[in-house]
mmCIF file with all atom_site columns, C-alpha atoms in Angstrom:
data_model
loop_
_atom_site.group_PDB
_atom_site.id
_atom_site.type_symbol
_atom_site.label_atom_id
_atom_site.label_alt_id
_atom_site.label_comp_id
_atom_site.label_asym_id
_atom_site.label_entity_id
_atom_site.label_seq_id
_atom_site.pdbx_PDB_ins_code
_atom_site.Cartn_x
_atom_site.Cartn_y
_atom_site.Cartn_z
_atom_site.occupancy
_atom_site.B_iso_or_equiv
_atom_site.pdbx_formal_charge
_atom_site.auth_seq_id
_atom_site.auth_comp_id
_atom_site.auth_asym_id
_atom_site.auth_atom_id
_atom_site.pdbx_PDB_model_num
ATOM 1   C CA . MET A 1 1   ? -27.840 36.986 75.935  1.00 0.00 ? 251 MET A CA 1
ATOM 2   C CA . ARG A 1 2   ? -26.935 33.351 75.786  1.00 0.00 ? 252 ARG A CA 1
ATOM 3   C CA . LYS A 1 3   ? -23.593 31.966 74.861  1.00 0.00 ? 253 LYS A CA 1
ATOM 4   C CA . ARG A 1 4   ? -23.184 29.271 72.424  1.00 0.00 ? 254 ARG A CA 1
ATOM 5   C CA . ARG A 1 5   ? -20.493 26.357 73.048  1.00 0.00 ? 255 ARG A CA 1
ATOM 6   C CA . ARG A 1 6   ? -18.899 25.249 70.104  1.00 0.00 ? 256 ARG A CA 1
ATOM 7   C CA . ASN A 1 7   ? -16.995 21.859 70.630  1.00 0.00 ? 257 ASN A CA 1
ATOM 8   C CA . ILE A 1 8   ? -14.398 21.068 68.174  1.00 0.00 ? 258 ILE A CA 1
ATOM 9   C CA . THR A 1 9   ? -13.344 17.308 67.908  1.00 0.00 ? 259 THR A CA 1
ATOM 10  C CA . ILE A 1 10  ? -10.170 16.149 65.850  1.00 0.00 ? 260 ILE A CA 1
ATOM 11  C CA . VAL A 1 11  ? -10.946 13.125 64.004  1.00 0.00 ? 261 VAL A CA 1
ATOM 12  C CA . ASN A 1 12  ? -7.770  11.352 63.144  1.00 0.00 ? 262 ASN A CA 1
ATOM 13  C CA . ASN A 1 13  ? -8.370  8.616  60.465  1.00 0.00 ? 263 ASN A CA 1
ATOM 14  C CA . GLU A 1 14  ? -5.895  6.225  59.484  1.00 0.00 ? 264 GLU A CA 1
ATOM 15  C CA . ILE A 1 15  ? -6.063  5.133  56.026  1.00 0.00 ? 265 ILE A CA 1
ATOM 16  C CA . ASP A 1 16  ? -4.616  1.840  54.793  1.00 0.00 ? 266 ASP A CA 1
ATOM 17  C CA . TYR A 1 17  ? -3.333  2.813  51.461  1.00 0.00 ? 267 TYR A CA 1
ATOM 18  C CA . ASP A 1 18  ? -2.297  -0.638 50.229  1.00 0.00 ? 268 ASP A CA 1
ATOM 19  C CA . LYS A 1 19  ? -6.071  -1.847 50.745  1.00 0.00 ? 269 LYS A CA 1
ATOM 20  C CA . LEU A 1 20  ? -7.225  1.262  48.910  1.00 0.00 ? 270 LEU A CA 1
ATOM 21  C CA . ALA A 1 21  ? -4.996  0.847  46.004  1.00 0.00 ? 271 ALA A CA 1
ATOM 22  C CA . GLU A 1 22  ? -5.759  -2.936 45.930  1.00 0.00 ? 272 GLU A CA 1
ATOM 23  C CA . ALA A 1 23  ? -9.553  -2.203 46.011  1.00 0.00 ? 273 ALA A CA 1
ATOM 24  C CA . ILE A 1 24  ? -9.088  0.393  43.038  1.00 0.00 ? 274 ILE A CA 1
ATOM 25  C CA . VAL A 1 25  ? -7.239  -2.386 40.784  1.00 0.00 ? 275 VAL A CA 1
ATOM 26  C CA . ASN A 1 26  ? -9.734  -4.652 41.403  1.00 0.00 ? 276 ASN A CA 1
ATOM 27  C CA . ALA A 1 27  ? -12.720 -2.348 40.410  1.00 0.00 ? 277 ALA A CA 1
ATOM 28  C CA . GLN A 1 28  ? -10.751 -1.485 37.262  1.00 0.00 ? 278 GLN A CA 1
ATOM 29  C CA . ASN A 1 29  ? -10.085 -5.157 36.396  1.00 0.00 ? 279 ASN A CA 1
ATOM 30  C CA . ASN A 1 30  ? -13.714 -5.925 37.038  1.00 0.00 ? 280 ASN A CA 1
ATOM 31  C CA . THR A 1 31  ? -14.909 -3.108 34.782  1.00 0.00 ? 281 THR A CA 1
ATOM 32  C CA . ARG A 1 32  ? -12.432 -4.051 31.905  1.00 0.00 ? 282 ARG A CA 1
ATOM 33  C CA . ALA A 1 33  ? -13.645 -7.702 32.033  1.00 0.00 ? 283 ALA A CA 1
ATOM 34  C CA . LYS A 1 34  ? -17.383 -6.703 31.926  1.00 0.00 ? 284 LYS A CA 1
ATOM 35  C CA . LYS A 1 35  ? -16.623 -4.435 28.960  1.00 0.00 ? 285 LYS A CA 1
ATOM 36  C CA . LYS A 1 36  ? -14.459 -6.936 27.128  1.00 0.00 ? 286 LYS A CA 1
ATOM 37  C CA . ASN A 1 37  ? -17.182 -9.562 27.340  1.00 0.00 ? 287 ASN A CA 1
ATOM 38  C CA . THR A 1 38  ? -19.752 -7.339 25.579  1.00 0.00 ? 288 THR A CA 1
ATOM 39  C CA . SER A 1 39  ? -17.730 -5.728 22.769  1.00 0.00 ? 289 SER A CA 1
ATOM 40  C CA . LYS A 1 40  ? -16.091 -9.376 21.812  1.00 0.00 ? 290 LYS A CA 1
ATOM 41  C CA . LEU A 1 41  ? -18.847 -9.838 19.130  1.00 0.00 ? 291 LEU A CA 1
ATOM 42  C CA . ARG A 1 42  ? -19.083 -6.542 17.984  1.00 0.00 ? 292 ARG A CA 1
ATOM 43  C CA . SER A 1 43  ? -15.127 -6.121 17.482  1.00 0.00 ? 293 SER A CA 1
ATOM 44  C CA . ALA A 1 44  ? -15.187 -9.656 15.712  1.00 0.00 ? 294 ALA A CA 1
ATOM 45  C CA . ALA A 1 45  ? -17.795 -8.295 13.183  1.00 0.00 ? 295 ALA A CA 1
ATOM 46  C CA . MET A 1 46  ? -16.195 -5.219 12.791  1.00 0.00 ? 296 MET A CA 1
ATOM 47  C CA . SER A 1 47  ? -12.925 -6.889 12.233  1.00 0.00 ? 297 SER A CA 1
ATOM 48  C CA . PHE A 1 48  ? -14.632 -9.470 9.586   1.00 0.00 ? 298 PHE A CA 1
ATOM 49  C CA . PHE A 1 49  ? -16.194 -6.184 7.654   1.00 0.00 ? 299 PHE A CA 1
ATOM 50  C CA . ASN A 1 50  ? -12.708 -4.293 7.819   1.00 0.00 ? 300 ASN A CA 1
ATOM 51  C CA . GLY A 1 51  ? -10.778 -7.667 6.319   1.00 0.00 ? 301 GLY A CA 1
ATOM 52  C CA . ALA A 1 52  ? -13.843 -7.808 3.901   1.00 0.00 ? 302 ALA A CA 1
ATOM 53  C CA . ILE A 1 53  ? -13.447 -4.212 2.566   1.00 0.00 ? 303 ILE A CA 1
ATOM 54  C CA . TYR A 1 54  ? -9.724  -4.745 2.001   1.00 0.00 ? 304 TYR A CA 1
ATOM 55  C CA . SER A 1 55  ? -9.950  -8.214 0.281   1.00 0.00 ? 305 SER A CA 1
ATOM 56  C CA . THR A 1 56  ? -12.639 -6.347 -1.926  1.00 0.00 ? 306 THR A CA 1
ATOM 57  C CA . VAL A 1 57  ? -10.006 -3.632 -2.917  1.00 0.00 ? 307 VAL A CA 1
ATOM 58  C CA . TYR A 1 58  ? -7.387  -6.165 -3.761  1.00 0.00 ? 308 TYR A CA 1
ATOM 59  C CA . PHE A 1 59  ? -9.639  -8.456 -5.764  1.00 0.00 ? 309 PHE A CA 1
ATOM 60  C CA . LEU A 1 60  ? -11.184 -5.450 -7.627  1.00 0.00 ? 310 LEU A CA 1
ATOM 61  C CA . ALA A 1 61  ? -7.473  -4.515 -8.260  1.00 0.00 ? 311 ALA A CA 1
ATOM 62  C CA . GLY A 1 62  ? -6.770  -7.922 -9.682  1.00 0.00 ? 312 GLY A CA 1
ATOM 63  C CA . LEU A 1 63  ? -9.610  -7.851 -11.614 1.00 0.00 ? 313 LEU A CA 1
ATOM 64  C CA . SER A 1 64  ? -8.602  -4.376 -13.407 1.00 0.00 ? 314 SER A CA 1
ATOM 65  C CA . ILE A 1 65  ? -5.372  -5.657 -14.233 1.00 0.00 ? 315 ILE A CA 1
ATOM 66  C CA . TYR A 1 66  ? -6.800  -8.458 -15.855 1.00 0.00 ? 316 TYR A CA 1
ATOM 67  C CA . VAL A 1 67  ? -9.207  -6.146 -17.790 1.00 0.00 ? 317 VAL A CA 1
ATOM 68  C CA . ILE A 1 68  ? -6.382  -3.900 -18.838 1.00 0.00 ? 318 ILE A CA 1
ATOM 69  C CA . TRP A 1 69  ? -4.078  -6.624 -20.521 1.00 0.00 ? 319 TRP A CA 1
ATOM 70  C CA . ALA A 1 70  ? -7.054  -9.060 -21.531 1.00 0.00 ? 320 ALA A CA 1
ATOM 71  C CA . GLU A 1 71  ? -9.519  -6.283 -23.066 1.00 0.00 ? 321 GLU A CA 1
ATOM 72  C CA . SER A 1 72  ? -7.829  -3.040 -23.600 1.00 0.00 ? 322 SER A CA 1
ATOM 73  C CA . TYR A 1 73  ? -4.378  -4.112 -24.870 1.00 0.00 ? 323 TYR A CA 1
ATOM 74  C CA . ALA A 1 74  ? -5.321  -7.031 -26.489 1.00 0.00 ? 324 ALA A CA 1
ATOM 75  C CA . LYS A 1 75  ? -7.973  -5.067 -28.632 1.00 0.00 ? 325 LYS A CA 1
ATOM 76  C CA . GLN A 1 76  ? -5.091  -2.514 -29.196 1.00 0.00 ? 326 GLN A CA 1
ATOM 77  C CA . SER A 1 77  ? -7.072  0.366  -27.703 1.00 0.00 ? 327 SER A CA 1
ATOM 78  C CA . ALA A 1 78  ? -4.788  1.427  -25.236 1.00 0.00 ? 328 ALA A CA 1
ATOM 79  C CA . SER A 1 79  ? -0.964  1.992  -25.370 1.00 0.00 ? 329 SER A CA 1
ATOM 80  C CA . LEU A 1 80  ? 1.736   -0.143 -23.882 1.00 0.00 ? 330 LEU A CA 1
ATOM 81  C CA . VAL A 1 81  ? 3.105   2.410  -21.732 1.00 0.00 ? 331 VAL A CA 1
ATOM 82  C CA . GLY A 1 82  ? -0.257  3.406  -20.233 1.00 0.00 ? 332 GLY A CA 1
ATOM 83  C CA . CYS A 1 83  ? -1.056  -0.336 -19.484 1.00 0.00 ? 333 CYS A CA 1
ATOM 84  C CA . ILE A 1 84  ? 2.295   -0.589 -17.660 1.00 0.00 ? 334 ILE A CA 1
ATOM 85  C CA . ILE A 1 85  ? 1.644   2.224  -15.682 1.00 0.00 ? 335 ILE A CA 1
ATOM 86  C CA . LEU A 1 86  ? -1.811  1.362  -14.438 1.00 0.00 ? 336 LEU A CA 1
ATOM 87  C CA . THR A 1 87  ? -0.678  -2.113 -13.743 1.00 0.00 ? 337 THR A CA 1
ATOM 88  C CA . ALA A 1 88  ? 2.086   -0.810 -11.417 1.00 0.00 ? 338 ALA A CA 1
ATOM 89  C CA . ILE A 1 89  ? -0.480  1.646  -9.935  1.00 0.00 ? 339 ILE A CA 1
ATOM 90  C CA . LEU A 1 90  ? -3.299  -1.189 -9.199  1.00 0.00 ? 340 LEU A CA 1
ATOM 91  C CA . ALA A 1 91  ? -0.538  -3.900 -8.209  1.00 0.00 ? 341 ALA A CA 1
ATOM 92  C CA . PHE A 1 92  ? 0.756   -1.203 -5.376  1.00 0.00 ? 342 PHE A CA 1
ATOM 93  C CA . ILE A 1 93  ? -3.069  -0.672 -4.254  1.00 0.00 ? 343 ILE A CA 1
ATOM 94  C CA . GLY A 1 94  ? -3.641  -4.414 -4.213  1.00 0.00 ? 344 GLY A CA 1
ATOM 95  C CA . ILE A 1 95  ? -0.649  -5.163 -2.370  1.00 0.00 ? 345 ILE A CA 1
ATOM 96  C CA . TYR A 1 96  ? -1.082  -2.415 0.133   1.00 0.00 ? 346 TYR A CA 1
ATOM 97  C CA . ALA A 1 97  ? -4.903  -3.694 0.557   1.00 0.00 ? 347 ALA A CA 1
ATOM 98  C CA . PHE A 1 98  ? -3.556  -7.001 1.296   1.00 0.00 ? 348 PHE A CA 1
ATOM 99  C CA . LEU A 1 99  ? -0.919  -6.136 3.756   1.00 0.00 ? 349 LEU A CA 1
ATOM 100 C CA . CYS A 1 100 ? -3.483  -3.908 5.548   1.00 0.00 ? 350 CYS A CA 1
ATOM 101 C CA . GLN A 1 101 ? -6.020  -6.946 5.684   1.00 0.00 ? 351 GLN A CA 1
ATOM 102 C CA . GLN A 1 102 ? -3.146  -9.095 7.196   1.00 0.00 ? 352 GLN A CA 1
ATOM 103 C CA . GLU A 1 103 ? -2.325  -6.317 9.760   1.00 0.00 ? 353 GLU A CA 1
ATOM 104 C CA . SER A 1 104 ? -6.096  -5.995 10.649  1.00 0.00 ? 354 SER A CA 1
ATOM 105 C CA . PHE A 1 105 ? -6.172  -9.296 12.056  1.00 0.00 ? 355 PHE A CA 1
ATOM 106 C CA . GLN A 1 106 ? -4.005  -8.601 14.799  1.00 0.00 ? 356 GLN A CA 1
ATOM 107 C CA . ASP A 1 107 ? -5.509  -5.194 15.767  1.00 0.00 ? 357 ASP A CA 1
ATOM 108 C CA . LYS A 1 108 ? -6.837  -4.383 19.372  1.00 0.00 ? 358 LYS A CA 1
ATOM 109 C CA . ASP A 1 109 ? -10.610 -3.778 19.841  1.00 0.00 ? 359 ASP A CA 1
ATOM 110 C CA . SER A 1 110 ? -10.138 0.160  19.824  1.00 0.00 ? 360 SER A CA 1
ATOM 111 C CA . ASP A 1 111 ? -8.089  0.070  16.669  1.00 0.00 ? 361 ASP A CA 1
ATOM 112 C CA . THR A 1 112 ? -10.855 -2.021 14.973  1.00 0.00 ? 362 THR A CA 1
ATOM 113 C CA . ARG A 1 113 ? -13.461 0.348  15.898  1.00 0.00 ? 363 ARG A CA 1
ATOM 114 C CA . GLU A 1 114 ? -11.373 3.224  14.472  1.00 0.00 ? 364 GLU A CA 1
ATOM 115 C CA . HIS A 1 115 ? -10.789 1.365  11.065  1.00 0.00 ? 365 HIS A CA 1
ATOM 116 C CA . PHE A 1 116 ? -14.293 0.447  10.877  1.00 0.00 ? 366 PHE A CA 1
ATOM 117 C CA . ASN A 1 117 ? -15.449 3.882  11.135  1.00 0.00 ? 367 ASN A CA 1
ATOM 118 C CA . ILE A 1 118 ? -12.888 5.056  8.753   1.00 0.00 ? 368 ILE A CA 1
ATOM 119 C CA . ASN A 1 119 ? -13.741 2.395  6.090   1.00 0.00 ? 369 ASN A CA 1
ATOM 120 C CA . ILE A 1 120 ? -17.560 3.086  6.473   1.00 0.00 ? 370 ILE A CA 1
ATOM 121 C CA . SER A 1 121 ? -16.896 7.058  5.814   1.00 0.00 ? 371 SER A CA 1
ATOM 122 C CA . LEU A 1 122 ? -14.702 5.757  2.707   1.00 0.00 ? 372 LEU A CA 1
ATOM 123 C CA . VAL A 1 123 ? -17.442 3.374  1.479   1.00 0.00 ? 373 VAL A CA 1
ATOM 124 C CA . ALA A 1 124 ? -19.942 6.242  2.023   1.00 0.00 ? 374 ALA A CA 1
ATOM 125 C CA . LEU A 1 125 ? -17.711 8.789  0.129   1.00 0.00 ? 375 LEU A CA 1
ATOM 126 C CA . VAL A 1 126 ? -17.402 6.093  -2.939  1.00 0.00 ? 376 VAL A CA 1
ATOM 127 C CA . VAL A 1 127 ? -21.006 5.594  -2.989  1.00 0.00 ? 377 VAL A CA 1
ATOM 128 C CA . ALA A 1 128 ? -21.866 8.938  -2.789  1.00 0.00 ? 378 ALA A CA 1
#
């Protein structure tokens, strides 16, 4: 029978953790820079669409208030209390949509995408 020899060597590697941390940070910054450049146009388009949705809502709220007072109340087909209540509700919706539009201009890219997805779902629900 033959005896096998086994050599065991101990490897002692010195790791420079400062250089490793610096390399990781540089790699993350490069990845973020590439991702930011590619999604800038898409984020701008989504932000514009979000603002357009909000402006459509407050425009329709204002138009509805005008129709309530010019058409319904002027022709005595609606009561004064009903017109006042509808005006208050529509004014709240319009002001809320305006404030949402103003806030959407300051959103980050991830928030813009989330709001875009929510707005698309809401538009699909209204259309359906």
